Amino acid sequence: MDHYKFRVVKNHLVQFLVYLALFLALVPLFSILYEVVVRGFSTISIEFFIKPTPTVGEVGGGVANAIQGTLITIGLASLIGVPIGLMSGIFLSEYGESKLSVVVRFLHDVLMGIPSIVIGVFAYALITLSIGFSVIAAAFALSVIMIPIVTRTTEEALKLVPMSIREAAIALGIPRWKATVTVVFSGAKKAIVTGLLLSIARIAGESAPVLVTMGFWRWWFAGFDRPVANLALDIFIFAMSPFKNWLTLAWGSALVLILLVLGISVAARVLTKGRY
Amino acid sequence: MAVKFDIQNLNAWFGSMHVLKNINMKIEENAVTAIIGPSGSGKTTFLRCLNRMHEITPGARVSGKVLFNGINIYDDGVDPVMIRRKIGMVFQKPNPFPMMSIYDNVAVGLKLNGIRDKKILDAAVRRSLELANLWDEVKGALNKSGASLSGGQQQRLCIARALAVEPEVLLMDEPTSALDPIAAAKIEALIRKLAKNYTVVIVTHNMQQAARVSDYTAFFYLGELIEYGPTKQIFENPKHELTKRYITGEFG
Ligand SMILES: Nc1ncnc2c1ncn2[C@@H]1O[C@H](COP(=O)(O)OP(=O)(O)O)[C@@H](O)[C@H]1O
Ligand SMILES: [Mg+2]
């Protein structure tokens, strides 16, 4: 009987600790969200969404150029990173174990562990030094950050699709690659899209590699060989500045960045929402 | 008899494990041939050698000839994809594509082979589902998930899916072993119906089933073909001692 009571107490204690840990984990999350929403919301106006970065001393202004620039940068980075990531994920999952696949998987693990600023410096040396501070260089750096995330999540998602589904497709006289990109992919679609979203959210928030490859830019898009404005970098630059107007814009930018990432993720959920 | 398959000195391996040993047999067109034998005797492997599915397993290997309509499917220059289109397969566990509707499960083979015309697809889906004795049960629910059907219906959906690409042969690997007796009986009736126009090779664990549905029976044991002949003869008058012991249930 005593043993039983002891077990009940232990059970409650562990349960309490689990809930406490959950609470402690959620406190910073909600306080960040609260702070950003409250402070950011007050800065938001129509002007905020249609005007570019104000010059020092100017009142008002907005982050429209940074929204444009961020979308262009993410888009370009995805254009490079998503196909390469998907292909290498397919390679790792569908083409069997080989020396090459072991090496490829190891390289992706290493890549995933490299600090983003180092990748930024690499892109700086490779591209910025030859064509100058540009959105191309930034997109390249961000795509290198994306690739291992997309690869790994694609590989894991495809591996969860049962072998019997692949065999059924191949037995229908569908070439292996076609079976992979249609039947097998449709079974793994949600997990793969989730991986893409994670990688996009991740690069949307990167500022260090953007700073190194493209720098701060107050204007609209002016060509792929020029920089564009970037929300994450703006937050950093604005927040470090002594100007009151820029400080408020930092909060607004933070809110927009969060909404952007949220929006991308909701949109993709809706788009991939299967009927089953 | 018209010969659909002429199998000559067929051997198969998984890595260094020799699982089919020098199989020689002819399979008749538009008839049902049953493959029986205890677990691990190579029945599944044999079936998968007939449509070149064996080789997709890493490390798997084949030697010998399988003449299909007189052409060796293992000749250089024969495209395994074309072979699999002509020789359909139904698996032990029903495996409809889970993210697809009933309609798409049946249409996918044609769609991926480039057929886009909705009229042709609609007709093929209906024809295949009717052939598989499933049309009446699903005609009002073609947009529902294939996974929402019962096990027996799923297996008939898989048969319809295989039939949609217009094969000449259906290979069935213990198609009723995961089903209840009523669902199994429906599949057996279906097999008899299909045998009028298709060559059916069915692996089965169930001796009564072999006796009920097949015209010919082959008994495999430890990777060898022990005895092969008309089903009636195999069950009523087996020539080989091992066959006699197996069909009387002495081992299995
Ligand atoms: N994927 C595989 N890898 C290695 N060995 C296998 C594989 N599949 C089957 N085998 C082996 O091959 C032999 C024949 O198997 P199988 O053809 O599945 O027999 P059956 O269908 O008659 O039960 C068995 O010894 C089995 O263990
Ligand atoms: Mg088997």
Tab-separated table of N, CA and C in Angstrom, chain A residues 109-227:
chain	number	residue	atom	x	y	z
A	109	ASP	N	25.485	16.797	-43.521
A	109	ASP	CA	25.531	16.977	-42.065
A	109	ASP	C	26.527	18.070	-41.703
A	110	VAL	N	27.673	18.034	-42.363
A	110	VAL	CA	28.697	19.049	-42.092
A	110	VAL	C	28.150	20.434	-42.455
A	111	LEU	N	27.532	20.497	-43.624
A	111	LEU	CA	26.991	21.764	-44.119
A	111	LEU	C	25.964	22.327	-43.139
A	112	MET	N	25.133	21.424	-42.602
A	112	MET	CA	24.089	21.867	-41.692
A	112	MET	C	24.698	22.468	-40.421
A	113	GLY	N	25.905	22.018	-40.066
A	113	GLY	CA	26.515	22.493	-38.836
A	113	GLY	C	27.359	23.745	-38.998
A	114	ILE	N	27.591	24.179	-40.234
A	114	ILE	CA	28.449	25.357	-40.440
A	114	ILE	C	27.670	26.626	-40.093
A	115	PRO	N	28.254	27.506	-39.277
A	115	PRO	CA	27.559	28.750	-38.935
A	115	PRO	C	27.258	29.557	-40.195
A	116	SER	N	26.093	30.204	-40.206
A	116	SER	CA	25.657	30.857	-41.434
A	116	SER	C	26.601	31.990	-41.849
A	117	ILE	N	27.250	32.616	-40.863
A	117	ILE	CA	28.165	33.705	-41.218
A	117	ILE	C	29.344	33.175	-42.047
A	118	VAL	N	29.757	31.933	-41.754
A	118	VAL	CA	30.854	31.335	-42.518
A	118	VAL	C	30.411	31.093	-43.964
A	119	ILE	N	29.178	30.625	-44.104
A	119	ILE	CA	28.641	30.443	-45.454
A	119	ILE	C	28.565	31.794	-46.162
A	120	GLY	N	28.198	32.830	-45.409
A	120	GLY	CA	28.163	34.180	-45.967
A	120	GLY	C	29.532	34.611	-46.467
A	121	VAL	N	30.539	34.361	-45.684
A	121	VAL	CA	31.892	34.750	-46.088
A	121	VAL	C	32.325	33.979	-47.335
A	122	PHE	N	31.936	32.698	-47.363
A	122	PHE	CA	32.238	31.864	-48.533
A	122	PHE	C	31.593	32.464	-49.793
A	123	ALA	N	30.311	32.832	-49.669
A	123	ALA	CA	29.618	33.424	-50.819
A	123	ALA	C	30.229	34.770	-51.177
A	124	TYR	N	30.682	35.497	-50.168
A	124	TYR	CA	31.351	36.784	-50.400
A	124	TYR	C	32.592	36.569	-51.268
A	125	ALA	N	33.410	35.582	-50.861
A	125	ALA	CA	34.658	35.320	-51.585
A	125	ALA	C	34.357	34.832	-53.002
A	126	LEU	N	33.318	34.029	-53.124
A	126	LEU	CA	33.047	33.397	-54.411
A	126	LEU	C	32.343	34.346	-55.385
A	127	ILE	N	31.388	35.128	-54.879
A	127	ILE	CA	30.554	35.914	-55.789
A	127	ILE	C	30.689	37.416	-55.581
A	128	THR	N	30.563	37.862	-54.317
A	128	THR	CA	30.582	39.299	-54.076
A	128	THR	C	31.889	39.924	-54.570
A	129	LEU	N	32.996	39.231	-54.356
A	129	LEU	CA	34.285	39.792	-54.780
A	129	LEU	C	34.348	39.997	-56.286
A	130	SER	N	33.635	39.156	-57.043
A	130	SER	CA	33.717	39.348	-58.495
A	130	SER	C	32.608	40.236	-59.053
A	131	ILE	N	31.374	40.112	-58.545
A	131	ILE	CA	30.344	40.973	-59.143
A	131	ILE	C	29.831	42.058	-58.198
A	132	GLY	N	30.355	42.112	-57.002
A	132	GLY	CA	29.957	43.165	-56.076
A	132	GLY	C	28.814	42.736	-55.180
A	133	PHE	N	28.475	43.588	-54.188
A	133	PHE	CA	27.368	43.312	-53.275
A	133	PHE	C	26.084	43.186	-54.082
A	134	SER	N	25.445	42.038	-53.981
A	134	SER	CA	24.313	41.807	-54.885
A	134	SER	C	23.343	40.787	-54.306
A	135	VAL	N	22.120	40.842	-54.803
A	135	VAL	CA	21.096	39.899	-54.364
A	135	VAL	C	21.458	38.476	-54.803
A	136	ILE	N	22.185	38.373	-55.929
A	136	ILE	CA	22.625	37.045	-56.381
A	136	ILE	C	23.519	36.398	-55.325
A	137	ALA	N	24.463	37.165	-54.813
A	137	ALA	CA	25.390	36.614	-53.823
A	137	ALA	C	24.645	36.195	-52.563
A	138	ALA	N	23.687	37.043	-52.122
A	138	ALA	CA	22.932	36.721	-50.919
A	138	ALA	C	22.078	35.477	-51.138
A	139	ALA	N	21.425	35.416	-52.297
A	139	ALA	CA	20.570	34.260	-52.586
A	139	ALA	C	21.404	32.993	-52.627
A	140	PHE	N	22.602	33.104	-53.186
A	140	PHE	CA	23.480	31.934	-53.232
A	140	PHE	C	23.808	31.458	-51.811
A	141	ALA	N	24.202	32.407	-50.953
A	141	ALA	CA	24.535	32.039	-49.574
A	141	ALA	C	23.338	31.373	-48.886
A	142	LEU	N	22.165	31.964	-49.058
A	142	LEU	CA	20.980	31.406	-48.403
A	142	LEU	C	20.612	30.045	-48.978
A	143	SER	N	20.856	29.850	-50.278
A	143	SER	CA	20.528	28.546	-50.860
A	143	SER	C	21.436	27.460	-50.272
A	144	VAL	N	22.683	27.838	-49.983
A	144	VAL	CA	23.589	26.859	-49.378
A	144	VAL	C	23.100	26.474	-47.975
A	145	ILE	N	22.460	27.423	-47.287
A	145	ILE	CA	21.889	27.108	-45.975
A	145	ILE	C	20.661	26.202	-46.134
A	146	MET	N	19.896	26.451	-47.193
A	146	MET	CA	18.679	25.664	-47.428
A	146	MET	C	18.946	24.214	-47.787
A	147	ILE	N	19.932	24.015	-48.647
A	147	ILE	CA	20.096	22.704	-49.292
A	147	ILE	C	20.126	21.524	-48.301
A	148	PRO	N	20.963	21.599	-47.239
A	148	PRO	CA	20.978	20.417	-46.365
A	148	PRO	C	19.656	20.193	-45.637
A	149	ILE	N	18.934	21.266	-45.335
A	149	ILE	CA	17.647	21.096	-44.643
A	149	ILE	C	16.655	20.401	-45.573
A	150	VAL	N	16.574	20.908	-46.803
A	150	VAL	CA	15.645	20.309	-47.766
A	150	VAL	C	16.031	18.855	-48.050
A	151	THR	N	17.328	18.629	-48.223
A	151	THR	CA	17.788	17.272	-48.525
A	151	THR	C	17.389	16.290	-47.436
A	152	ARG	N	17.710	16.655	-46.216
A	152	ARG	CA	17.474	15.721	-45.118
A	152	ARG	C	15.988	15.462	-44.904
A	153	THR	N	15.167	16.520	-44.940
A	153	THR	CA	13.740	16.292	-44.712
A	153	THR	C	13.125	15.519	-45.880
A	154	THR	N	13.600	15.793	-47.111
A	154	THR	CA	13.083	15.036	-48.253
A	154	THR	C	13.450	13.560	-48.119
A	155	GLU	N	14.698	13.312	-47.765
A	155	GLU	CA	15.131	11.921	-47.607
A	155	GLU	C	14.276	11.198	-46.562
A	156	GLU	N	14.118	11.843	-45.401
A	156	GLU	CA	13.350	11.197	-44.328
A	156	GLU	C	11.900	10.973	-44.766
A	157	ALA	N	11.315	11.971	-45.428
A	157	ALA	CA	9.915	11.852	-45.834
A	157	ALA	C	9.734	10.714	-46.843
A	158	LEU	N	10.658	10.617	-47.799
A	158	LEU	CA	10.527	9.563	-48.813
A	158	LEU	C	10.725	8.191	-48.198
A	159	LYS	N	11.623	8.128	-47.206
A	159	LYS	CA	11.887	6.818	-46.600
A	159	LYS	C	10.688	6.305	-45.820
A	160	LEU	N	9.795	7.217	-45.423
A	160	LEU	CA	8.604	6.789	-44.691
A	160	LEU	C	7.542	6.179	-45.607
A	161	VAL	N	7.684	6.405	-46.919
A	161	VAL	CA	6.712	5.817	-47.852
A	161	VAL	C	7.032	4.327	-47.977
A	162	PRO	N	6.038	3.454	-47.714
A	162	PRO	CA	6.346	2.026	-47.703
A	162	PRO	C	6.848	1.529	-49.050
A	163	MET	N	7.752	0.545	-48.998
A	163	MET	CA	8.305	-0.068	-50.205
A	163	MET	C	7.190	-0.616	-51.094
A	164	SER	N	6.106	-1.111	-50.464
A	164	SER	CA	5.042	-1.737	-51.261
A	164	SER	C	4.401	-0.742	-52.224
A	165	ILE	N	4.413	0.543	-51.871
A	165	ILE	CA	3.843	1.560	-52.750
A	165	ILE	C	4.730	1.747	-53.981
A	166	ARG	N	6.055	1.769	-53.740
A	166	ARG	CA	6.980	1.873	-54.882
A	166	ARG	C	6.821	0.668	-55.804
A	167	GLU	N	6.757	-0.518	-55.182
A	167	GLU	CA	6.678	-1.736	-55.988
A	167	GLU	C	5.399	-1.753	-56.808
A	168	ALA	N	4.292	-1.310	-56.192
A	168	ALA	CA	3.028	-1.289	-56.921
A	168	ALA	C	3.163	-0.395	-58.151
A	169	ALA	N	3.817	0.744	-57.997
A	169	ALA	CA	3.968	1.668	-59.121
A	169	ALA	C	4.879	1.080	-60.189
A	170	ILE	N	5.988	0.499	-59.764
A	170	ILE	CA	6.929	-0.065	-60.737
A	170	ILE	C	6.279	-1.227	-61.479
A	171	ALA	N	5.478	-2.035	-60.747
A	171	ALA	CA	4.823	-3.184	-61.380
A	171	ALA	C	3.766	-2.761	-62.396
A	172	LEU	N	3.353	-1.495	-62.350
A	172	LEU	CA	2.397	-1.005	-63.351
A	172	LEU	C	3.089	-0.627	-64.661
A	173	GLY	N	4.408	-0.793	-64.701
A	173	GLY	CA	5.125	-0.392	-65.892
A	173	GLY	C	5.364	1.107	-65.923
A	174	ILE	N	5.583	1.666	-64.747
A	174	ILE	CA	5.943	3.071	-64.662
A	174	ILE	C	7.446	3.116	-64.419
A	175	PRO	N	8.203	3.884	-65.211
A	175	PRO	CA	9.642	3.945	-64.975
A	175	PRO	C	9.930	4.421	-63.550
A	176	ARG	N	11.028	3.938	-63.001
A	176	ARG	CA	11.345	4.176	-61.601
A	176	ARG	C	11.322	5.668	-61.239
A	177	TRP	N	11.964	6.506	-62.061
A	177	TRP	CA	12.037	7.937	-61.722
A	177	TRP	C	10.653	8.559	-61.705
A	178	LYS	N	9.791	8.098	-62.655
A	178	LYS	CA	8.436	8.637	-62.723
A	178	LYS	C	7.635	8.190	-61.506
A	179	ALA	N	7.833	6.937	-61.132
A	179	ALA	CA	7.157	6.429	-59.937
A	179	ALA	C	7.553	7.275	-58.732
A	180	THR	N	8.837	7.638	-58.665
A	180	THR	CA	9.314	8.431	-57.529
A	180	THR	C	8.679	9.813	-57.511
A	181	VAL	N	8.718	10.499	-58.649
A	181	VAL	CA	8.264	11.889	-58.624
A	181	VAL	C	6.749	12.020	-58.608
A	182	THR	N	6.031	10.928	-58.840
A	182	THR	CA	4.574	11.040	-58.784
A	182	THR	C	4.013	10.292	-57.589
A	183	VAL	N	3.984	8.975	-57.695
A	183	VAL	CA	3.315	8.177	-56.672
A	183	VAL	C	4.015	8.289	-55.316
A	184	VAL	N	5.332	8.131	-55.315
A	184	VAL	CA	6.053	8.155	-54.042
A	184	VAL	C	6.006	9.559	-53.436
A	185	PHE	N	6.205	10.565	-54.299
A	185	PHE	CA	6.151	11.946	-53.815
A	185	PHE	C	4.783	12.293	-53.245
A	186	SER	N	3.717	11.803	-53.882
A	186	SER	CA	2.393	12.172	-53.389
A	186	SER	C	2.183	11.606	-51.988
A	187	GLY	N	2.829	10.487	-51.696
A	187	GLY	CA	2.726	9.935	-50.350
A	187	GLY	C	3.543	10.707	-49.335
A	188	ALA	N	4.535	11.467	-49.805
A	188	ALA	CA	5.436	12.147	-48.885
A	188	ALA	C	5.266	13.660	-48.944
A	189	LYS	N	4.256	14.094	-49.711
A	189	LYS	CA	4.124	15.506	-50.043
A	189	LYS	C	4.122	16.422	-48.818
A	190	LYS	N	3.296	16.055	-47.853
A	190	LYS	CA	3.144	16.944	-46.701
A	190	LYS	C	4.456	17.126	-45.957
A	191	ALA	N	5.142	16.021	-45.729
A	191	ALA	CA	6.395	16.102	-44.973
A	191	ALA	C	7.447	16.875	-45.761
A	192	ILE	N	7.451	16.697	-47.081
A	192	ILE	CA	8.436	17.407	-47.898
A	192	ILE	C	8.145	18.906	-47.877
A	193	VAL	N	6.877	19.264	-48.027
A	193	VAL	CA	6.515	20.686	-48.006
A	193	VAL	C	6.858	21.297	-46.649
A	194	THR	N	6.623	20.541	-45.592
A	194	THR	CA	6.992	21.040	-44.272
A	194	THR	C	8.488	21.336	-44.217
A	195	GLY	N	9.282	20.450	-44.803
A	195	GLY	CA	10.723	20.667	-44.834
A	195	GLY	C	11.089	21.918	-45.618
A	196	LEU	N	10.406	22.122	-46.749
A	196	LEU	CA	10.664	23.319	-47.552
A	196	LEU	C	10.342	24.574	-46.738
A	197	LEU	N	9.219	24.516	-46.016
A	197	LEU	CA	8.809	25.666	-45.218
A	197	LEU	C	9.812	25.984	-44.134
A	198	LEU	N	10.265	24.930	-43.471
A	198	LEU	CA	11.258	25.125	-42.425
A	198	LEU	C	12.479	25.829	-42.989
A	199	SER	N	12.907	25.381	-44.171
A	199	SER	CA	14.126	25.956	-44.729
A	199	SER	C	13.877	27.397	-45.161
A	200	ILE	N	12.667	27.683	-45.666
A	200	ILE	CA	12.369	29.055	-46.082
A	200	ILE	C	12.269	29.970	-44.858
A	201	ALA	N	11.612	29.472	-43.823
A	201	ALA	CA	11.506	30.262	-42.600
A	201	ALA	C	12.894	30.549	-42.040
A	202	ARG	N	13.736	29.521	-42.124
A	202	ARG	CA	15.083	29.670	-41.606
A	202	ARG	C	15.849	30.777	-42.358
A	203	ILE	N	15.802	30.756	-43.695
A	203	ILE	CA	16.595	31.748	-44.425
A	203	ILE	C	15.940	33.130	-44.387
A	204	ALA	N	14.617	33.155	-44.184
A	204	ALA	CA	13.971	34.468	-44.093
A	204	ALA	C	14.488	35.221	-42.874
A	205	GLY	N	14.902	34.493	-41.857
A	205	GLY	CA	15.363	35.136	-40.641
A	205	GLY	C	16.858	35.362	-40.571
A	206	GLU	N	17.593	34.933	-41.603
A	206	GLU	CA	19.054	35.093	-41.568
A	206	GLU	C	19.446	36.536	-41.862
A	207	SER	N	20.313	37.105	-41.028
A	207	SER	CA	20.786	38.449	-41.336
A	207	SER	C	22.291	38.502	-41.582
A	208	ALA	N	23.054	37.669	-40.862
A	208	ALA	CA	24.513	37.752	-40.990
A	208	ALA	C	24.996	37.496	-42.417
A	209	PRO	N	24.595	36.380	-43.054
A	209	PRO	CA	25.099	36.151	-44.413
A	209	PRO	C	24.601	37.206	-45.399
A	210	VAL	N	23.445	37.787	-45.112
A	210	VAL	CA	22.917	38.840	-45.991
A	210	VAL	C	23.781	40.090	-45.884
A	211	LEU	N	24.162	40.396	-44.650
A	211	LEU	CA	25.005	41.572	-44.412
A	211	LEU	C	26.330	41.455	-45.152
A	212	VAL	N	26.929	40.244	-45.106
A	212	VAL	CA	28.245	40.048	-45.704
A	212	VAL	C	28.194	40.081	-47.232
A	213	THR	N	27.121	39.573	-47.810
A	213	THR	CA	27.092	39.399	-49.261
A	213	THR	C	26.399	40.542	-50.002
A	214	MET	N	25.497	41.235	-49.289
A	214	MET	CA	24.660	42.202	-49.997
A	214	MET	C	24.676	43.559	-49.303
A	215	GLY	N	24.787	43.540	-47.986
A	215	GLY	CA	24.835	44.794	-47.230
A	215	GLY	C	23.464	45.438	-47.097
A	216	PHE	N	23.458	46.589	-46.447
A	216	PHE	CA	22.210	47.316	-46.194
A	216	PHE	C	21.847	48.139	-47.419
A	217	TRP	N	20.592	48.184	-47.756
A	217	TRP	CA	20.127	48.834	-48.990
A	217	TRP	C	18.800	49.491	-48.682
A	218	ARG	N	18.696	50.808	-48.967
A	218	ARG	CA	17.486	51.525	-48.553
A	218	ARG	C	16.479	51.689	-49.679
A	219	TRP	N	16.826	51.158	-50.878
A	219	TRP	CA	16.003	51.461	-52.029
A	219	TRP	C	15.255	50.234	-52.542
A	220	TRP	N	14.591	50.375	-53.652
A	220	TRP	CA	13.874	49.252	-54.254
A	220	TRP	C	14.846	48.365	-55.017
A	221	PHE	N	14.345	47.262	-55.489
A	221	PHE	CA	15.101	46.352	-56.358
A	221	PHE	C	15.638	47.126	-57.564
A	222	ALA	N	16.935	46.937	-57.852
A	222	ALA	CA	17.526	47.699	-58.951
A	222	ALA	C	18.365	46.814	-59.851
A	223	GLY	N	18.031	45.551	-59.905
A	223	GLY	CA	18.798	44.629	-60.751
A	223	GLY	C	19.419	43.530	-59.916
A	224	PHE	N	19.618	42.374	-60.552
A	224	PHE	CA	20.102	41.219	-59.792
A	224	PHE	C	21.564	41.360	-59.382
A	225	ASP	N	22.266	42.271	-60.037
A	225	ASP	CA	23.663	42.460	-59.656
A	225	ASP	C	23.815	43.574	-58.618
A	226	ARG	N	22.679	44.063	-58.104
A	226	ARG	CA	22.696	45.075	-57.049
A	226	ARG	C	22.054	44.467	-55.809
A	227	PRO	N	22.242	45.087	-54.657
A	227	PRO	CA	21.569	44.575	-53.458
A	227	PRO	C	20.071	44.863	-53.508
